[in-house]
PDB file of C-alpha atoms and ligand atoms in Angstrom:
ATOM      1  CA  MET M   1     -62.258-152.654 134.554  1.00 83.00           C
ATOM      2  CA  VAL M   2     -64.413-149.679 135.389  1.00 89.00           C
ATOM      3  CA  LYS M   3     -63.317-146.045 135.168  1.00 91.00           C
ATOM      4  CA  ILE M   4     -65.477-143.328 136.647  1.00 95.00           C
ATOM      5  CA  ASN M   5     -64.628-139.700 136.315  1.00 96.00           C
ATOM      6  CA  VAL M   6     -66.824-137.128 138.023  1.00 97.00           C
ATOM      7  CA  LEU M   7     -66.313-134.126 135.922  1.00 98.00           C
ATOM      8  CA  GLN M   8     -66.059-130.676 137.400  1.00 98.00           C
ATOM      9  CA  ASN M   9     -69.391-128.890 136.806  1.00 98.00           C
ATOM     10  CA  GLY M  10     -70.609-131.870 134.747  1.00 98.00           C
ATOM     11  CA  PRO M  11     -71.649-135.460 134.542  1.00 98.00           C
ATOM     12  CA  CYS M  12     -70.196-138.714 135.707  1.00 97.00           C
ATOM     13  CA  LEU M  13     -68.336-140.416 132.892  1.00 97.00           C
ATOM     14  CA  VAL M  14     -68.380-144.187 133.090  1.00 96.00           C
ATOM     15  CA  GLU M  15     -66.108-146.319 130.995  1.00 94.00           C
ATOM     16  CA  ALA M  16     -66.249-150.068 131.351  1.00 91.00           C
ATOM     17  CA  GLU M  17     -65.535-153.300 129.496  1.00 90.00           C
ATOM     18  CA  GLY M  18     -68.680-155.073 128.383  1.00 91.00           C
ATOM     19  CA  THR M  19     -72.087-153.890 127.197  1.00 94.00           C
ATOM     20  CA  TYR M  20     -74.239-151.258 128.894  1.00 96.00           C
ATOM     21  CA  VAL M  21     -77.841-152.400 129.331  1.00 97.00           C
ATOM     22  CA  LEU M  22     -80.311-149.866 130.669  1.00 96.00           C
ATOM     23  CA  ILE M  23     -83.333-151.509 132.211  1.00 97.00           C
ATOM     24  CA  ARG M  24     -86.338-149.125 132.460  1.00 95.00           C
ATOM     25  CA  ASP M  25     -89.842-150.263 133.302  1.00 95.00           C
ATOM     26  CA  GLY M  26     -88.708-153.878 132.766  1.00 97.00           C
ATOM     27  CA  LYS M  27     -87.458-153.213 129.211  1.00 97.00           C
ATOM     28  CA  GLU M  28     -83.851-153.517 128.268  1.00 97.00           C
ATOM     29  CA  GLU M  29     -82.068-151.026 126.102  1.00 95.00           C
ATOM     30  CA  VAL M  30     -78.598-151.986 124.867  1.00 97.00           C
ATOM     31  CA  ILE M  31     -76.234-149.036 124.630  1.00 95.00           C
ATOM     32  CA  ASN M  32     -73.451-149.558 122.190  1.00 94.00           C
ATOM     33  CA  GLN M  33     -70.995-146.927 123.334  1.00 95.00           C
ATOM     34  CA  LYS M  34     -67.533-147.147 124.812  1.00 95.00           C
ATOM     35  CA  ALA M  35     -68.462-144.686 127.565  1.00 96.00           C
ATOM     36  CA  ILE M  36     -71.593-143.141 128.997  1.00 97.00           C
ATOM     37  CA  ALA M  37     -72.228-139.821 130.713  1.00 98.00           C
ATOM     38  CA  LEU M  38     -74.605-139.930 133.716  1.00 98.00           C
ATOM     39  CA  CYS M  39     -76.333-136.762 134.768  1.00 98.00           C
ATOM     40  CA  ARG M  40     -75.692-135.538 138.302  1.00 97.00           C
ATOM     41  CA  CYS M  41     -77.168-132.089 137.989  1.00 98.00           C
ATOM     42  CA  GLY M  42     -80.755-133.250 137.737  1.00 98.00           C
ATOM     43  CA  ALA M  43     -81.559-131.053 134.715  1.00 98.00           C
ATOM     44  CA  SER M  44     -81.212-133.569 131.913  1.00 98.00           C
ATOM     45  CA  GLY M  45     -84.117-134.206 129.708  1.00 98.00           C
ATOM     46  CA  ASN M  46     -82.730-137.661 129.009  1.00 96.00           C
ATOM     47  CA  LYS M  47     -82.104-139.082 132.434  1.00 96.00           C
ATOM     48  CA  PRO M  48     -80.154-140.923 133.497  1.00 97.00           C
ATOM     49  CA  PHE M  49     -77.856-139.604 130.771  1.00 97.00           C
ATOM     50  CA  CYS M  50     -76.355-136.190 130.530  1.00 98.00           C
ATOM     51  CA  ASP M  51     -77.715-134.042 127.616  1.00 98.00           C
ATOM     52  CA  GLY M  52     -75.585-131.051 128.271  1.00 98.00           C
ATOM     53  CA  SER M  53     -78.186-129.180 130.295  1.00 98.00           C
ATOM     54  CA  HIS M  54     -75.766-128.746 133.172  1.00 98.00           C
ATOM     55  CA  LYS M  55     -74.231-125.932 131.190  1.00 98.00           C
ATOM     56  CA  LYS M  56     -77.486-124.079 130.872  1.00 98.00           C
ATOM     57  CA  ILE M  57     -78.111-124.163 134.620  1.00 98.00           C
ATOM     58  CA  ASN M  58     -74.488-123.322 135.467  1.00 98.00           C
ATOM     59  CA  PHE M  59     -74.229-126.483 137.567  1.00 98.00           C
ATOM     60  CA  GLU M  60     -71.207-126.273 139.919  1.00 98.00           C
ATOM     61  CA  ALA M  61     -69.581-129.182 141.685  1.00 98.00           C
ATOM     62  CA  GLU M  62     -66.080-130.410 142.121  1.00 97.00           C
ATOM     63  CA  GLY M  63     -64.535-132.995 139.834  1.00 97.00           C
ATOM     64  CA  VAL M  64     -63.108-136.241 141.317  1.00 96.00           C
ATOM     65  CA  GLU M  65     -61.832-139.528 140.095  1.00 91.00           C
ATOM     66  CA  LEU M  66     -63.267-142.708 141.556  1.00 89.00           C
ATOM     67  CA  GLN M  67     -61.114-145.788 141.406  1.00 82.00           C
ATOM     68  CA  ILE M  68     -62.366-149.257 141.979  1.00 82.00           C
ATOM     69  CA  ARG M  69     -59.533-151.517 143.094  1.00 78.00           C
TER      70      ARG M  69
HETATM   71  S1  FES Y   1     -74.808-133.423 134.316  1.00 73.67           S
HETATM   72 FE1  FES Y   1     -75.145-132.947 132.264  1.00 73.67          FE
HETATM   73  S2  FES Y   1     -77.223-132.632 132.128  1.00 73.67           S
HETATM   74 FE2  FES Y   1     -76.885-133.100 134.232  1.00 73.67          FE
END
């Protein structure tokens, strides 16, 4: 099961069963977390992840829930 919550004025929170594996430049990085936050404001210094920078730039966008059925 995958849950995606697009937070108001913030990142996309992804929660899924399994292991997250980020593949960048052909290298795999295993992320041992229950959930990950993906930046959607473009200001993160740790893309593709949210680092909280959306607050500094006063990012504004609606929040929605995405369901995969
Ligand atoms: S959404 Fe948090 S840094 Fe972009």
